[in-house]
Coordinates of C-alpha atoms (C1' of nucleotides) in Angstrom, one line a residue:
Chain A
M1 CA 0.3 0.0 0.2
S2 CA 2.5 2.8 -1.2
T3 CA 0.0 5.6 -2.0
P4 CA -3.2 5.0 0.3
K5 CA -6.0 5.6 -2.0
T6 CA -8.7 6.1 0.7
D7 CA -8.2 7.3 4.7
A8 CA -7.3 4.1 7.3
R9 CA -10.6 4.7 8.4
T10 CA -12.0 3.7 5.2
R11 CA -9.7 1.1 4.8
L12 CA -9.8 -0.9 8.0
L13 CA -13.3 -1.0 7.8
D14 CA -13.3 -2.3 4.5
A15 CA -10.3 -5.5 4.9
G16 CA -13.0 -5.9 7.9
M17 CA -15.9 -7.2 5.7
Q18 CA -13.1 -10.0 4.7
L19 CA -11.9 -10.8 7.6
L20 CA -15.0 -10.6 9.5
R21 CA -16.9 -13.1 7.5
E22 CA -14.1 -15.2 7.2
R23 CA -13.2 -16.0 10.7
G24 CA -15.7 -14.2 12.9
Y25 CA -15.1 -10.9 15.7
D26 CA -13.9 -12.7 17.7
A27 CA -10.7 -14.6 16.1
T28 CA -10.4 -11.7 13.9
R29 CA -7.8 -9.6 15.9
V30 CA -7.1 -6.1 15.4
E31 CA -3.2 -6.6 14.2
D32 CA -4.9 -8.4 11.4
L33 CA -6.6 -6.0 10.3
C34 CA -4.3 -3.4 10.7
S35 CA -2.1 -5.3 8.3
A36 CA -4.4 -6.1 5.9
A37 CA -6.1 -2.3 5.7
G38 CA -1.9 -1.1 6.2
V39 CA -2.2 0.8 8.6
T40 CA -0.8 0.9 12.1
K41 CA -2.7 -0.2 15.3
G42 CA -2.3 3.5 16.7
A43 CA -4.2 4.8 13.6
F44 CA -6.7 2.2 14.3
F45 CA -7.6 3.4 18.1
H46 CA -7.2 7.0 17.0
H47 CA -10.3 6.5 14.8
F48 CA -12.2 3.9 17.4
A49 CA -12.5 3.8 20.8
S50 CA -12.6 -0.1 21.2
K51 CA -12.7 -3.4 19.2
A52 CA -16.0 -2.9 20.1
D53 CA -17.1 0.7 18.9
Y54 CA -15.0 -1.1 15.4
G55 CA -17.6 -3.6 16.0
V56 CA -20.8 -1.5 16.0
A57 CA -19.0 1.2 12.6
A58 CA -18.4 -2.5 11.0
A59 CA -21.7 -3.6 10.9
Q60 CA -22.9 -0.4 10.2
H61 CA -20.3 -0.3 7.4
W62 CA -21.9 -3.0 6.2
T63 CA -25.2 -1.4 5.7
N64 CA -23.5 1.0 3.6
I65 CA -21.7 -0.5 1.0
T66 CA -25.2 -2.8 0.5
A67 CA -27.6 -0.3 0.8
P68 CA -26.1 1.7 -2.1
M69 CA -25.8 -1.8 -4.0
F70 CA -29.5 -3.1 -3.7
A71 CA -30.6 0.3 -4.3
A72 CA -29.4 0.8 -7.8
A73 CA -30.0 -2.9 -9.0
D74 CA -31.7 -4.2 -12.0
Y75 CA -34.3 -6.3 -9.8
H76 CA -36.0 -2.4 -8.9
A77 CA -37.0 -2.2 -12.9
A78 CA -39.1 -4.9 -13.5
P79 CA -42.5 -4.5 -13.7
T80 CA -44.9 -5.4 -11.2
P81 CA -43.8 -6.1 -7.3
L82 CA -43.6 -9.5 -7.7
A83 CA -41.2 -9.4 -11.2
R84 CA -39.3 -7.3 -8.6
I85 CA -39.2 -10.1 -5.7
F86 CA -38.4 -12.7 -8.0
A87 CA -36.2 -10.8 -9.5
Y88 CA -34.0 -9.9 -6.3
L89 CA -34.3 -13.6 -5.3
D90 CA -32.3 -14.0 -8.8
L91 CA -29.8 -11.6 -7.8
R92 CA -28.9 -13.1 -4.1
R93 CA -29.1 -16.4 -6.3
A94 CA -26.2 -15.7 -8.4
M95 CA -24.4 -13.6 -5.8
I96 CA -23.9 -17.3 -4.0
A97 CA -20.7 -17.9 -5.8
G98 CA -17.2 -18.7 -4.0
A99 CA -16.4 -19.1 -0.6
P100 CA -18.6 -18.4 2.0
A101 CA -16.8 -15.6 3.6
Q102 CA -17.0 -13.6 -0.4
F103 CA -20.9 -14.2 0.0
S104 CA -22.0 -14.2 2.9
C105 CA -23.3 -11.5 5.8
V106 CA -21.4 -9.6 8.1
A107 CA -23.8 -8.8 10.1
G108 CA -25.4 -12.4 10.1
T109 CA -21.9 -13.2 10.8
M110 CA -21.0 -11.1 13.7
A111 CA -25.0 -11.1 15.3
Q112 CA -25.4 -14.8 15.9
E113 CA -21.7 -14.7 17.9
V114 CA -21.9 -11.4 19.7
F115 CA -25.5 -11.2 20.5
E116 CA -25.0 -11.6 24.2
T117 CA -22.0 -10.5 24.6
Q118 CA -21.7 -7.5 22.6
P119 CA -25.3 -6.0 23.2
A120 CA -24.0 -2.9 20.6
I121 CA -22.5 -4.7 17.9
R122 CA -25.8 -7.4 18.1
D123 CA -28.2 -3.7 17.5
A124 CA -25.9 -2.5 14.9
C125 CA -26.3 -5.8 13.0
G126 CA -29.9 -6.6 14.0
V127 CA -31.0 -2.6 12.2
S128 CA -28.7 -3.9 9.2
I129 CA -30.9 -7.0 8.7
A130 CA -33.7 -5.2 9.2
G131 CA -33.0 -2.2 7.3
H132 CA -32.5 -4.9 4.5
A133 CA -35.6 -6.5 5.0
A134 CA -37.5 -3.3 5.0
T135 CA -36.5 -2.5 1.3
L136 CA -38.3 -5.3 0.3
E137 CA -41.7 -4.5 2.6
A138 CA -43.1 -2.0 -0.3
D139 CA -43.1 -5.0 -3.1
F140 CA -44.4 -7.4 -0.8
A141 CA -47.0 -5.3 0.5
A142 CA -47.7 -4.2 -3.1
A143 CA -47.7 -8.6 -4.0
I144 CA -50.1 -9.4 -1.1
A145 CA -52.9 -6.6 -1.7
E146 CA -52.9 -7.4 -5.7
H147 CA -53.7 -10.6 -5.4
G148 CA -55.8 -10.5 -2.5
L149 CA -53.4 -12.5 0.6
G150 CA -53.9 -9.4 2.9
D151 CA -55.6 -11.8 5.9
V152 CA -52.8 -14.6 4.8
V153 CA -49.2 -13.3 5.5
E154 CA -48.2 -9.7 5.9
A155 CA -45.1 -8.0 4.4
A156 CA -43.4 -7.4 6.4
D157 CA -43.2 -10.6 8.0
L158 CA -42.3 -12.4 4.3
A159 CA -39.7 -9.5 3.8
L160 CA -37.9 -10.9 7.3
H161 CA -38.6 -14.1 5.8
T162 CA -36.4 -13.6 2.6
Q163 CA -33.6 -13.0 5.0
V164 CA -33.7 -15.9 7.1
V165 CA -33.7 -18.3 4.6
L166 CA -30.6 -16.4 3.3
Q167 CA -28.5 -16.5 6.9
G168 CA -29.6 -20.0 7.5
G169 CA -28.7 -21.0 3.9
Y170 CA -25.3 -19.1 4.5
V171 CA -24.9 -21.1 8.2
V172 CA -25.8 -24.4 6.6
A173 CA -23.2 -23.8 3.8
K174 CA -20.8 -23.1 5.9
A175 CA -21.4 -25.8 8.2
L176 CA -21.9 -28.2 5.3
D177 CA -18.6 -27.1 3.3
D178 CA -21.3 -26.7 0.1
T179 CA -22.9 -23.3 -1.2
A180 CA -25.5 -26.1 -2.8
A181 CA -27.5 -25.7 0.5
V182 CA -28.1 -21.4 -0.3
V183 CA -28.7 -22.2 -3.6
A184 CA -31.3 -25.2 -2.6
S185 CA -33.2 -23.1 -0.2
I186 CA -33.6 -20.0 -1.9
D187 CA -35.0 -22.4 -5.1
H188 CA -37.7 -23.4 -2.1
L189 CA -38.4 -19.7 -1.2
R190 CA -38.5 -18.3 -4.8
R191 CA -41.4 -21.6 -5.0
Y192 CA -42.8 -20.6 -1.6
L193 CA -43.5 -17.3 -2.9
M194 CA -45.0 -18.8 -6.5
L195 CA -47.6 -20.8 -4.9
L196 CA -48.7 -18.1 -2.2
F197 CA -49.1 -15.9 -5.1
K198 CA -50.2 -18.2 -7.1
Q199 CA -48.1 -17.9 -9.8
E200 CA -48.6 -22.1 -10.5
E201 CA -47.9 -21.5 -14.7
K202 CA -44.2 -20.5 -13.8
L203 CA -43.8 -23.7 -12.3
Q204 CA -41.8 -25.8 -14.3
Chain B
M1 CA -20.5 -29.6 43.1
S2 CA -19.8 -31.5 45.9
T3 CA -20.7 -35.0 45.1
P4 CA -20.2 -35.0 40.8
K5 CA -22.8 -37.4 39.4
T6 CA -21.1 -38.0 36.4
D7 CA -17.4 -37.6 34.8
A8 CA -15.2 -34.4 34.4
R9 CA -15.6 -35.3 30.9
T10 CA -19.5 -35.5 30.5
R11 CA -20.1 -32.4 32.7
L12 CA -17.5 -30.1 30.7
L13 CA -19.2 -30.8 27.4
D14 CA -22.9 -30.7 29.3
A15 CA -21.5 -27.4 30.6
G16 CA -20.2 -26.3 27.0
M17 CA -24.1 -26.9 25.2
Q18 CA -25.0 -23.8 27.1
L19 CA -21.7 -21.9 27.1
L20 CA -21.0 -22.0 23.0
R21 CA -24.3 -21.0 22.6
E22 CA -24.7 -18.3 25.0
R23 CA -20.6 -16.6 23.8
G24 CA -19.9 -19.3 20.3
Y25 CA -16.1 -21.2 20.3
D26 CA -13.5 -18.5 20.8
A27 CA -15.4 -15.9 23.4
T28 CA -15.8 -19.6 25.4
R29 CA -12.5 -19.7 27.6
V30 CA -11.3 -22.8 29.0
E31 CA -11.5 -21.8 32.4
D32 CA -15.1 -20.5 32.0
L33 CA -15.8 -24.3 30.5
C34 CA -13.7 -25.4 34.0
S35 CA -15.5 -23.5 36.6
A36 CA -19.0 -24.5 34.8
A37 CA -18.1 -28.4 34.9
G38 CA -16.3 -27.2 38.4
V39 CA -13.5 -29.2 37.4
T40 CA -10.0 -27.7 36.6
K41 CA -8.0 -26.9 33.8
G42 CA -5.7 -30.3 34.4
A43 CA -8.9 -32.4 34.2
F44 CA -10.2 -30.8 31.0
F45 CA -6.3 -31.7 29.0
H46 CA -6.4 -34.7 30.2
H47 CA -9.5 -35.5 28.9
F48 CA -9.0 -32.9 25.8
A49 CA -6.3 -32.7 23.4
S50 CA -6.6 -29.0 22.7
K51 CA -9.3 -26.3 23.0
A52 CA -10.2 -27.5 19.0
D53 CA -10.8 -31.4 20.7
Y54 CA -12.8 -30.3 23.0
G55 CA -14.8 -27.9 20.0
V56 CA -15.2 -31.4 17.8
A57 CA -16.4 -33.3 20.9
A58 CA -19.1 -31.1 21.7
A59 CA -20.3 -30.9 18.1
Q60 CA -20.5 -34.8 18.4
H61 CA -21.8 -35.0 22.3
W62 CA -24.7 -31.8 20.8
T63 CA -25.5 -35.1 18.6
N64 CA -25.5 -37.3 20.9
I65 CA -27.8 -35.3 23.1
T66 CA -30.2 -34.1 20.4
A67 CA -30.3 -37.2 17.9
P68 CA -32.2 -39.7 20.9
M69 CA -34.3 -36.7 22.1
F70 CA -35.7 -36.0 18.1
A71 CA -35.8 -39.8 17.9
A72 CA -38.2 -40.8 21.0
A73 CA -40.8 -37.6 20.2
D74 CA -44.3 -37.7 19.9
Y75 CA -44.1 -36.6 15.7
H76 CA -43.1 -39.7 14.7
A77 CA -46.7 -41.3 16.1
A78 CA -48.7 -38.8 13.2
P79 CA -50.5 -41.3 10.6
T80 CA -49.1 -40.1 7.7
P81 CA -45.7 -38.9 6.7
L82 CA -46.7 -35.4 5.9
A83 CA -49.1 -35.5 9.4
R84 CA -45.2 -36.4 10.8
I85 CA -43.8 -33.7 9.2
F86 CA -46.3 -30.8 10.2
A87 CA -45.8 -32.3 14.0
Y88 CA -42.2 -32.4 14.2
L89 CA -42.7 -28.7 12.9
D90 CA -45.0 -28.1 15.6
L91 CA -42.3 -29.4 18.1
R92 CA -39.7 -26.5 16.6
R93 CA -41.7 -24.1 17.1
A94 CA -43.4 -25.2 20.5
M95 CA -39.4 -25.4 21.4
I96 CA -38.9 -21.2 20.8
A97 CA -38.6 -20.2 24.1
G98 CA -36.5 -17.7 26.8
A99 CA -33.0 -16.8 25.2
P100 CA -31.5 -17.7 22.2
A101 CA -28.9 -19.7 23.9
Q102 CA -31.8 -21.7 25.1
F103 CA -33.3 -23.0 22.0
S104 CA -30.6 -22.3 19.5
C105 CA -28.1 -25.0 17.8
V106 CA -24.6 -25.6 19.2
A107 CA -23.7 -27.3 15.7
G108 CA -24.8 -23.6 13.7
T109 CA -23.4 -21.3 16.4
M110 CA -20.0 -22.9 15.7
A111 CA -20.0 -23.7 11.9
Q112 CA -20.7 -20.1 11.5
E113 CA -17.7 -18.4 13.8
V114 CA -15.0 -21.5 13.0
F115 CA -16.0 -22.8 9.4
E116 CA -13.0 -21.3 8.2
T117 CA -10.4 -21.4 11.3
Q118 CA -11.0 -25.1 12.6
P119 CA -11.9 -27.2 9.5
A120 CA -12.1 -30.1 12.0
I121 CA -14.7 -28.5 14.4
R122 CA -16.6 -27.4 10.8
D123 CA -17.3 -30.6 10.3
A124 CA -18.3 -32.0 12.7
C125 CA -20.9 -29.6 13.4
G126 CA -21.8 -30.4 9.2
V127 CA -22.1 -34.1 10.5
S128 CA -24.2 -32.8 13.4
I129 CA -26.8 -31.0 10.8
A130 CA -26.7 -33.5 8.3
G131 CA -27.4 -35.6 9.8
H132 CA -30.7 -34.2 11.8
A133 CA -31.4 -33.6 8.3
A134 CA -31.5 -36.9 7.6
T135 CA -34.2 -37.9 9.7
L136 CA -36.6 -36.1 8.0
E137 CA -35.7 -37.8 4.6
A138 CA -38.0 -40.9 5.0
D139 CA -41.6 -39.0 5.7
F140 CA -40.4 -36.8 3.3
A141 CA -39.7 -39.1 0.4
A142 CA -43.1 -41.2 1.5
A143 CA -45.3 -38.0 0.9
I144 CA -43.2 -36.5 -2.1
A145 CA -44.1 -40.3 -3.3
E146 CA -47.8 -39.9 -2.3
H147 CA -48.3 -36.5 -3.8
G148 CA -46.7 -37.5 -7.3
L149 CA -44.3 -34.3 -6.5
G150 CA -40.8 -36.4 -7.8
D151 CA -40.0 -34.5 -10.1
V152 CA -40.7 -31.5 -8.8
V153 CA -39.1 -31.2 -5.1
E154 CA -35.9 -34.3 -3.9
A155 CA -36.4 -35.3 0.0
A156 CA -33.2 -34.5 0.6
D157 CA -33.3 -30.9 -0.1
L158 CA -36.7 -30.6 1.6
A159 CA -35.5 -31.9 4.9
L160 CA -31.6 -30.1 4.7
H161 CA -34.4 -26.6 3.7
T162 CA -36.2 -27.2 7.6
Q163 CA -32.7 -26.1 9.1
V164 CA -32.1 -24.0 6.6
V165 CA -35.2 -22.0 7.8
L166 CA -34.3 -23.1 11.1
Q167 CA -30.7 -21.8 11.6
G168 CA -31.3 -18.5 9.8
G169 CA -34.2 -17.9 12.2
Y170 CA -31.8 -18.3 14.8
V171 CA -29.5 -16.1 13.7
V172 CA -32.0 -13.4 12.9
A173 CA -33.6 -13.8 16.3
K174 CA -30.3 -13.2 17.6
A175 CA -30.2 -9.9 16.3
L176 CA -32.8 -8.5 16.3
D177 CA -33.1 -10.0 19.7
D178 CA -36.7 -11.0 18.9
T179 CA -37.9 -14.7 19.2
A180 CA -40.5 -14.4 17.0
A181 CA -38.9 -14.0 13.8
V182 CA -38.3 -17.8 14.3
V183 CA -41.8 -18.2 14.9
A184 CA -43.0 -16.4 12.2
S185 CA -40.4 -18.0 10.0
I186 CA -41.4 -21.8 11.1
D187 CA -45.3 -20.8 9.6
H188 CA -44.0 -19.7 6.6
L189 CA -42.1 -22.7 6.1
R190 CA -45.3 -24.9 7.7
R191 CA -47.6 -22.6 4.9
Y192 CA -45.2 -23.9 2.0
L193 CA -45.3 -27.5 2.3
M194 CA -49.1 -27.1 2.9
L195 CA -49.3 -25.4 -0.3
L196 CA -46.2 -27.8 -2.0
F197 CA -48.5 -30.6 -1.0
K198 CA -51.4 -29.3 -2.2
Q199 CA -53.5 -29.3 1.0
E200 CA -54.8 -26.3 1.1
E201 CA -58.0 -27.0 3.1
K202 CA -55.9 -27.2 6.0
L203 CA -55.0 -23.1 5.8
Q204 CA -56.7 -20.6 7.8
Chain C
dT1 C1' 0.4 27.7 14.5
dC2 C1' -2.4 24.3 15.9
dA3 C1' -5.3 20.4 15.6
dA4 C1' -6.1 16.0 12.9
dA5 C1' -4.0 11.6 11.4
dC6 C1' -1.0 8.9 11.7
dA7 C1' 3.4 5.6 13.4
dT8 C1' 6.2 3.4 17.0
dA9 C1' 7.4 1.2 21.3
dC10 C1' 5.3 -0.6 25.2
dC11 C1' 2.5 -3.2 29.0
dA12 C1' -0.8 -5.6 31.6
dA13 C1' -3.7 -8.8 31.7
dC14 C1' -5.3 -12.6 29.4
dC15 C1' -5.4 -17.6 28.0
dA16 C1' -4.2 -22.0 25.8
dG17 C1' -1.6 -25.3 27.6
dT18 C1' 2.5 -27.7 30.3
dC19 C1' 3.8 -30.3 34.7
dG20 C1' 4.5 -32.2 38.2
dG21 C1' 1.6 -34.3 41.4
dT22 C1' -2.1 -36.6 44.2
dA23 C1' -6.2 -39.7 45.1
dT24 C1' -8.6 -43.6 43.3
dC25 C1' -9.1 -48.4 42.2
dG26 C1' -9.1 -52.7 40.1
dA27 C1' -5.8 -57.0 39.1
dG28 C1' -2.5 -59.7 40.9
dT29 C1' 0.1 -61.9 44.2
dC30 C1' 1.5 -64.4 48.6
Chain D
dG1 C1' -6.3 -59.7 53.4
dA2 C1' -2.6 -56.9 53.0
dC3 C1' 0.6 -54.9 49.6
dT4 C1' 2.0 -53.5 45.7
dC5 C1' 2.0 -51.8 41.0
dG6 C1' 0.0 -49.9 37.2
dA7 C1' -3.6 -46.6 35.2
dT8 C1' -6.7 -43.7 35.3
dA9 C1' -8.6 -39.4 37.0
dC10 C1' -7.7 -35.3 38.4
dC11 C1' -5.5 -31.2 40.6
dG12 C1' -3.3 -26.2 40.9
dA13 C1' 0.5 -23.3 40.3
dC14 C1' 3.0 -22.1 36.3
dT15 C1' 5.0 -20.2 31.6
dG16 C1' 5.2 -18.2 27.2
dG17 C1' 3.0 -16.5 23.7
dT18 C1' -0.6 -13.4 22.0
dT19 C1' -3.8 -9.4 22.0
dG20 C1' -6.4 -5.0 23.4
dG21 C1' -5.3 -1.4 24.6
dT22 C1' -1.9 3.5 25.9
dA23 C1' 1.4 6.7 25.5
dT24 C1' 4.8 9.4 23.4
dG25 C1' 6.3 11.1 19.6
dT26 C1' 6.5 13.0 13.8
dT27 C1' 4.0 14.4 10.2
dT28 C1' 0.3 16.6 6.8
dG29 C1' -2.3 20.2 5.7
dA30 C1' -5.3 24.0 6.5

DNA sequence: TCAAACATACCAACCAGTCGGTATCGAGTC
DNA sequence: GACTCGATACCGACTGGTTGGTATGTTTGA
């Protein structure tokens, strides 16, 4: 890193997105983050009061990175709410490639580990996951209204359920060392929504 | 612990079931396990070559505890394969109570954290999760055959999908500090299976 | 010239793992 | 049935490397 493009704080947070997903919060040492970012420990503690403080910032950084990416993604261009939801699932499915550290979720990984020991980090992870789920809510609400499913399911529940399937897929993919688990579960989720919204004709 | 009922090894493993789910693998210190089990570090390293060795044993112990419990559970008494599956989901739903450390999964929690740093532990966790999923496979296979869905879904995939939903529910419940997330997702999974196996009459 | 942004050296606490020791018990021996 | 012997179970003080965090500079930019 001869010529740092960005400031140390951003580089530390960027480096964390990879390391935290690989090793989790506890096993990621402050010095690991520093060397990956090409800075020293002095810089780390200049920008973050503690490792826990960094954890909170990392969860927020994860949101700051992913939110604009999803907001700018193609799937919003689909013509109907339901089409947008299926296009979203197609995107999430296509994102499953390489190692789990590449496609899994920083917030989910950290939350699972520190939910009891680091409430501040857990809350930041919760905000990240809930916030992303919320971006799906309007399309689900419109699809539910369109199909008269108002007293069968709730938009917020369905939106969160998509995240549950993704997070669970990551866990199982890691445990079985096989990405097929996530992909298969996304397909099951897709089939559920197909059936629920009575799109049988699209089921192969 | 004036009169230890069981040997130190078992007490250490039993203590880990709680601590590992609360704090994860890394944040659970060997001395935490020892004091929770009422033994000393000498006893720990007498029975386990290393902390990682303990992690592998803990994943196996988790299987040893849960497998007989599920094998002996009521839901196997239901009359049809599909009824048994729904009864299984009822049981899993009823098990969601108290703190995540009470109802979540030792294997899923550990695997998420150490999948890259401790392959032996990850594999043991994978065996535990896959083994439990396998216990559902026969009923799914029978239900699929009965309903002529042989070229729509596969039993193994469906069985694993139930575990994906549960594991994901635990992650989201921890992140949002709200058990409602798991329960709602189990209900979505139940509705999926209802729709898939064309049990619409049972949908409220 | 002042403050923010880094760097370097250092420390105290922690923690996995070690090592010498003791307690207990069953099998053999006479 | 006392006595040794060996093996297993367990104890607890100690250690050496690690790690989060600090104290004290130095550089840079406005």
